[in-house]
PDB file of C-alpha atoms in Angstrom:
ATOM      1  CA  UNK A 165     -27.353  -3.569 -37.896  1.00  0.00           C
ATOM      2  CA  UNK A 166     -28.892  -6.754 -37.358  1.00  0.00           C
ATOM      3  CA  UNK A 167     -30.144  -7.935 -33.342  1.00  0.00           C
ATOM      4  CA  UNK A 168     -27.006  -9.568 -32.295  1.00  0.00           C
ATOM      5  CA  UNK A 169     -24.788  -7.134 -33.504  1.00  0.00           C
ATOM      6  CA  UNK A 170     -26.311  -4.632 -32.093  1.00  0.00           C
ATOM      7  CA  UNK A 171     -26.312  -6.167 -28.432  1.00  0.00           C
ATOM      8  CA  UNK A 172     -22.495  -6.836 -29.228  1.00  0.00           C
ATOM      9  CA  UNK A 173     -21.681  -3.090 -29.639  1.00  0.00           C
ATOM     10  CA  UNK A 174     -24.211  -1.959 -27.089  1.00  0.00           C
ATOM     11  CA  UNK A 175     -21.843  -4.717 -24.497  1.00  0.00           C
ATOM     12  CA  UNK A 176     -18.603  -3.521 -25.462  1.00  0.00           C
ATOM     13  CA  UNK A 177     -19.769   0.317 -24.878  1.00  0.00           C
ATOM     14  CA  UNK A 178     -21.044  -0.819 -21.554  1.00  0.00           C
ATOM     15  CA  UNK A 179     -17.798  -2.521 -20.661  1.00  0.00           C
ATOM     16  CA  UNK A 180     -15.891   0.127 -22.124  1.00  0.00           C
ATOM     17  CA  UNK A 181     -17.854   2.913 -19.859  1.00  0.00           C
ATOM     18  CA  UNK A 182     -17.439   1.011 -16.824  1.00  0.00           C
ATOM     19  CA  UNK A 183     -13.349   0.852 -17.434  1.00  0.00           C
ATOM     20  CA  UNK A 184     -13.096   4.695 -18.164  1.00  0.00           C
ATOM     21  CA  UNK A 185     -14.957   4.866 -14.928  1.00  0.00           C
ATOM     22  CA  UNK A 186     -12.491   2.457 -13.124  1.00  0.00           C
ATOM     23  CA  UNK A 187      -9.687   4.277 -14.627  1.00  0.00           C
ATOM     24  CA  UNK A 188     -10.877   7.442 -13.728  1.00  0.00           C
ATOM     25  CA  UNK A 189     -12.000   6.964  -9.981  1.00  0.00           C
ATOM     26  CA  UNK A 190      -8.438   4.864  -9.628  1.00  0.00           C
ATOM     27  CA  UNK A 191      -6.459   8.118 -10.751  1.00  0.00           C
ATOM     28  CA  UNK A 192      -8.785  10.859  -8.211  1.00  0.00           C
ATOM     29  CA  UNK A 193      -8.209   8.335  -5.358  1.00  0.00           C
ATOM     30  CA  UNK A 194      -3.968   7.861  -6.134  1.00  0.00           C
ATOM     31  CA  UNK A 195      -3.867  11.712  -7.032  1.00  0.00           C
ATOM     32  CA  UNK A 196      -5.533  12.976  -4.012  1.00  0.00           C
ATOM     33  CA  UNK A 197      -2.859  14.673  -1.503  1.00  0.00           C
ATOM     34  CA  UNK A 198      -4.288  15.829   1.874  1.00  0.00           C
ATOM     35  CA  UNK A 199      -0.818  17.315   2.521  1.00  0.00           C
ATOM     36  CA  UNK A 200       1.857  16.770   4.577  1.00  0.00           C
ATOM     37  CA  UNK A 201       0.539  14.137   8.052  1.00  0.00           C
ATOM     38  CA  UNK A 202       0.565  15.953  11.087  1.00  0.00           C
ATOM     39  CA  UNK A 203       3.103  14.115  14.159  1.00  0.00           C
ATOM     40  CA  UNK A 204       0.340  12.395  15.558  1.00  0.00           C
ATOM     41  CA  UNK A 205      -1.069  10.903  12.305  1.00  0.00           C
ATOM     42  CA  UNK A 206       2.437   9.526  11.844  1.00  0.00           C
ATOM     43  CA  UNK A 207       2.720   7.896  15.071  1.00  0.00           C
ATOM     44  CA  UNK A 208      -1.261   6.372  14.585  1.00  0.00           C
ATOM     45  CA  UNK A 209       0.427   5.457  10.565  1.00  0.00           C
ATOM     46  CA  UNK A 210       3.362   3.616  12.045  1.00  0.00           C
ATOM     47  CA  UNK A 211       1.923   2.283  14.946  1.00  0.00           C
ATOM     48  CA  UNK A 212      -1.218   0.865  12.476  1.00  0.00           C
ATOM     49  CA  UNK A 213       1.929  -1.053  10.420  1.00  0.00           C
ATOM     50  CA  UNK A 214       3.577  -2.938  13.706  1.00  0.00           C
ATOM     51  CA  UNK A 215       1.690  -6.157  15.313  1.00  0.00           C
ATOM     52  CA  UNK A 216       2.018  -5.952  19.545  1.00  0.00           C
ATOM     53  CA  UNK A 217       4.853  -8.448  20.334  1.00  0.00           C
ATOM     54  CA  UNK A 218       2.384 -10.093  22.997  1.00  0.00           C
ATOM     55  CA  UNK A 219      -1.085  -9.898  21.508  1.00  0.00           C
ATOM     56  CA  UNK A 220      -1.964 -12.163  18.881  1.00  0.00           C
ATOM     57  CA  UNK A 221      -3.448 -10.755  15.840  1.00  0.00           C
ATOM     58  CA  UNK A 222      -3.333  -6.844  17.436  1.00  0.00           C
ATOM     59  CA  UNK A 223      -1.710  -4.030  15.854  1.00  0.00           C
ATOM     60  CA  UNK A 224       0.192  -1.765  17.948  1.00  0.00           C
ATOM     61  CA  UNK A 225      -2.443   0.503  17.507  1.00  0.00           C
ATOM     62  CA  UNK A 226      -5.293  -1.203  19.265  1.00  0.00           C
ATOM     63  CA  UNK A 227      -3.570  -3.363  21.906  1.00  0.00           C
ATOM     64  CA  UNK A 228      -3.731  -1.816  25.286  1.00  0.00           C
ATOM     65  CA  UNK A 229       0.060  -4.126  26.254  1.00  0.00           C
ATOM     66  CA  UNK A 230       2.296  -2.546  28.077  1.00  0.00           C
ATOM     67  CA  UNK A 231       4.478  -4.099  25.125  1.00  0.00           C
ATOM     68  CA  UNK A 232       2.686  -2.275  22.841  1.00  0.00           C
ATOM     69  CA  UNK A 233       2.292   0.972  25.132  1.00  0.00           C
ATOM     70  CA  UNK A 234       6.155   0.880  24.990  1.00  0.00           C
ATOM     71  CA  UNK A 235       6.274   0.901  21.464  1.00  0.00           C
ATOM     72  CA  UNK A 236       4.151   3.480  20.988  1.00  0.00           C
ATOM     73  CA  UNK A 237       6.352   5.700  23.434  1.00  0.00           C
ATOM     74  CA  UNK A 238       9.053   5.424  21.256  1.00  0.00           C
ATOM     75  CA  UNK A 239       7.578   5.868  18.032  1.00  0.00           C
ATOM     76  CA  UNK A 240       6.090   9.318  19.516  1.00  0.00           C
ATOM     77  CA  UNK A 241       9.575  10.535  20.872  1.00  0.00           C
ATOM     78  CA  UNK A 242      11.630   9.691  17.650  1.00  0.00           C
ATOM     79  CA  UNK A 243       8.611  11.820  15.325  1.00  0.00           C
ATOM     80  CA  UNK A 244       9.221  14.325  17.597  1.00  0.00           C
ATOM     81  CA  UNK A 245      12.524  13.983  17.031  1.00  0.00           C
ATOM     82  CA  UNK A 246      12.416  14.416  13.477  1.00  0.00           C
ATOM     83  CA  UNK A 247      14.897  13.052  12.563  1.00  0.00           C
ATOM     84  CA  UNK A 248      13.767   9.403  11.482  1.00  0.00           C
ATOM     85  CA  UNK A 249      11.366   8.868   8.603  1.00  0.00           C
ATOM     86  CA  UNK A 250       8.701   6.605   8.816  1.00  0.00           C
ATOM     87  CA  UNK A 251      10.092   3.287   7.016  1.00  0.00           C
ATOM     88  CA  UNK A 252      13.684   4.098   9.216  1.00  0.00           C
ATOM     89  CA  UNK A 253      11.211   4.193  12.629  1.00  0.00           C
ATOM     90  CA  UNK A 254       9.912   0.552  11.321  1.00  0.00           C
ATOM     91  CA  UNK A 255      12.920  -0.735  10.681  1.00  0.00           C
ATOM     92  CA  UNK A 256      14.891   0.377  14.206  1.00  0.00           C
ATOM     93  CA  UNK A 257      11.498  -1.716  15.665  1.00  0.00           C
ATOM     94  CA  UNK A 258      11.457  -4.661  13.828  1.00  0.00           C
ATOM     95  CA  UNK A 259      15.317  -4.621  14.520  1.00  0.00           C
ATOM     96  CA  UNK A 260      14.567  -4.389  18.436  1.00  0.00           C
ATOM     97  CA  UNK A 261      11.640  -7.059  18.658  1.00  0.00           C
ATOM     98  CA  UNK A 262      12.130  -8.952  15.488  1.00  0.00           C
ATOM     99  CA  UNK A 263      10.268  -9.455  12.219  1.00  0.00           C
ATOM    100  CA  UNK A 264       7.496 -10.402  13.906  1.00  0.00           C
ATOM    101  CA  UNK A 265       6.266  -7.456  14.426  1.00  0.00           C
ATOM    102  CA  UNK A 266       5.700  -6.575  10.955  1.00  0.00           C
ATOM    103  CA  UNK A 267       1.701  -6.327  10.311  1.00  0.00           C
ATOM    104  CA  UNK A 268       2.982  -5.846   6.323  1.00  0.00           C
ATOM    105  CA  UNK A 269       5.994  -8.084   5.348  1.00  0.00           C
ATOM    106  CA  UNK A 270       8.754  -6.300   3.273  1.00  0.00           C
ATOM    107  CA  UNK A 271       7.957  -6.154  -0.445  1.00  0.00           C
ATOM    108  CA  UNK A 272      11.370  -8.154  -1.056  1.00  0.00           C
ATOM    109  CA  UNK A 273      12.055 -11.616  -1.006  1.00  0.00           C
ATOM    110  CA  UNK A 274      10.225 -14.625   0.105  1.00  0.00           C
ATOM    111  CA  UNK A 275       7.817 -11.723   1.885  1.00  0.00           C
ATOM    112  CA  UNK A 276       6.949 -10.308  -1.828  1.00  0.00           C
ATOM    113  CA  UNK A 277       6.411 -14.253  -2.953  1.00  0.00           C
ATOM    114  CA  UNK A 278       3.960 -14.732  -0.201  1.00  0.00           C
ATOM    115  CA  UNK A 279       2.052 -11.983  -1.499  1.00  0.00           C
ATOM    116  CA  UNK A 280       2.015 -12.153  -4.866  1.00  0.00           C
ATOM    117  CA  UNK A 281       1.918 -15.656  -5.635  1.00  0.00           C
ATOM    118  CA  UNK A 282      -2.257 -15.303  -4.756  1.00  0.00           C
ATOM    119  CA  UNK A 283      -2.679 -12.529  -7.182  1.00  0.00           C
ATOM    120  CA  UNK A 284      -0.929 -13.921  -9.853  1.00  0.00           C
ATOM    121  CA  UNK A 285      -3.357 -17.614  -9.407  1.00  0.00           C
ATOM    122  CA  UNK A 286      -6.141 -15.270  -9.310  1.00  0.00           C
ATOM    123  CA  UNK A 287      -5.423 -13.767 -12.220  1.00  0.00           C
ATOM    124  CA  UNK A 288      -4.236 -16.951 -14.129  1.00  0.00           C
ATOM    125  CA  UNK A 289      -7.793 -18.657 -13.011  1.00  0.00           C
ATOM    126  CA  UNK A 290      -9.292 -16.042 -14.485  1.00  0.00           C
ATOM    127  CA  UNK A 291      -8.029 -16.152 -17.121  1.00  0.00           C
ATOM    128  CA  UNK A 292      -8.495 -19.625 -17.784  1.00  0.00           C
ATOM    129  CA  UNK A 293     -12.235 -19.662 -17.011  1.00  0.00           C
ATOM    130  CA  UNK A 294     -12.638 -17.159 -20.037  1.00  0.00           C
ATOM    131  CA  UNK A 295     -10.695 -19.428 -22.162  1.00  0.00           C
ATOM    132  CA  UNK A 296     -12.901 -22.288 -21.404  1.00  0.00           C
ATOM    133  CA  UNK A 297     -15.879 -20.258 -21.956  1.00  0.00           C
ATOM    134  CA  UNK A 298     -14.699 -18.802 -25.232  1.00  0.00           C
ATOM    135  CA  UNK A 299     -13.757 -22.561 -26.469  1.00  0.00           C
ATOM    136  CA  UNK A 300     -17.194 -24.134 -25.119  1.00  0.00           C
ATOM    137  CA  UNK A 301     -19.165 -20.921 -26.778  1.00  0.00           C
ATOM    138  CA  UNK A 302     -17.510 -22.171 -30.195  1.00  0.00           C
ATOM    139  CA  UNK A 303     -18.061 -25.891 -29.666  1.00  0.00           C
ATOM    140  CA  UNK A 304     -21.436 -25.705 -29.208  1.00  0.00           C
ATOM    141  CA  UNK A 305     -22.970 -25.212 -32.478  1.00  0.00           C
ATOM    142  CA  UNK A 306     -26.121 -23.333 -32.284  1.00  0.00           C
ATOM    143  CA  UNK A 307     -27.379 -23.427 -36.061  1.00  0.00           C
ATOM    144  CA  UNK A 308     -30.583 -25.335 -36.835  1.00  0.00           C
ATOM    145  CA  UNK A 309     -29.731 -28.345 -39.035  1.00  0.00           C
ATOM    146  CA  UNK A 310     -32.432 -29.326 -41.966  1.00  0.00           C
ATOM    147  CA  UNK A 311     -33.181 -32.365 -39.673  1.00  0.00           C
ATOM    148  CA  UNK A 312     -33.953 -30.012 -36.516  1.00  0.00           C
ATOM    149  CA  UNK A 313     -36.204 -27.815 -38.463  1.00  0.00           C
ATOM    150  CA  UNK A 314     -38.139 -31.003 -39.840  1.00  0.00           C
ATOM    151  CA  UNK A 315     -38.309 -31.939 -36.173  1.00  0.00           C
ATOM    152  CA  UNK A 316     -40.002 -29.038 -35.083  1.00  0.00           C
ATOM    153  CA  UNK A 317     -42.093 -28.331 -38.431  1.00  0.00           C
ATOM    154  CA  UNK A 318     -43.376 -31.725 -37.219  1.00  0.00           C
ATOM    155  CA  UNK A 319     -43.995 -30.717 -33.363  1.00  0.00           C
ATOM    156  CA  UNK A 320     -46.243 -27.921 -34.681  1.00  0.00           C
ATOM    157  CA  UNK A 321     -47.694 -29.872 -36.953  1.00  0.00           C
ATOM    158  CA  UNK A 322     -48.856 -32.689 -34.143  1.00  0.00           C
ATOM    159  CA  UNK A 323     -49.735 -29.559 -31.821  1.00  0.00           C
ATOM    160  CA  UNK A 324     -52.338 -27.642 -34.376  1.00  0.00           C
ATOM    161  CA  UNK A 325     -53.458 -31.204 -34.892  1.00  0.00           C
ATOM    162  CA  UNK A 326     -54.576 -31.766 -30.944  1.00  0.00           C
ATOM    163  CA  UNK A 327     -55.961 -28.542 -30.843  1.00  0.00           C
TER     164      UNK A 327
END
């Protein structure tokens, strides 16, 4: 195998390593179960998805509100409850204070527009930029003419000459 091919395959294996890799560390991290949440990881789960109706920018979580102190009271009596999953305890507080309380917007609609509308530029400019890359790569033309040679057969010419 000649130089450049040889850096060719030696790239792809690199790339090819480093998406087995990817692969493989995306699968251990989606697979992973750490079993079922206990009542108080719930309410900290829930109460990390819900924006304080007063603070700006807080999750119900971290705001200290009364507003938010409020919230959290309920979300702890209806897991204790049990009777409620978690997306049902959302909804009944979005319903009570409005959609603005949503720190994740519903994955339908307009909301799932506003989110993947980003990804899908991203992915398009990406794209793009390696089709321009791939197209100026086979513009330029990087063989030596006749003409080039003579040019340089002539620089090294003049050069021994000086020296």
């Amino acid at each position: 195998m000649t130089s450049p091919q040889w850096k060719q395959v030696k790239g792809r294996a690199g790339w090819t390593v480093l998406a087995v890799v990817v692969v493989a560390l995306l699968a251990f991290g989606i697979g992973r179960d750490t079993g079922a949440p206990t009542p108080q990881e719930r309410v900290e789960t829930i109460s990390k998805r819900l924006a304080c109706p007063i603070c700006d920018g807080e999750s119900v979580f971290e705001s200290r509100n009364n507003a938010s102190s409020a919230i959290r009271t309920e979300i702890k009596q209806q897991v204790a409850a049990g009777t409620a999953t978690d997306d049902d305890i959302v909804t009944f507080i979005e319903q009570r204070y409005g959609g603005q309380v949503l720190l994740v917007p519903q994955a339908t609609g307009f909301d799932s527009l506003v989110w993947a509308l980003p990804a899908f530029a991203g992915v398009c400019a990406v794209a793009g930029l390696i089709v321009a890359f791939r197209r100026w790569k086979r513009a330029a033309d990087t063989t030596p003419t006749d003409d080039d040679r003579a040019i340089v057969a002539a620089a090294r010419e003049a050069h021994l000459d000086e020296s």
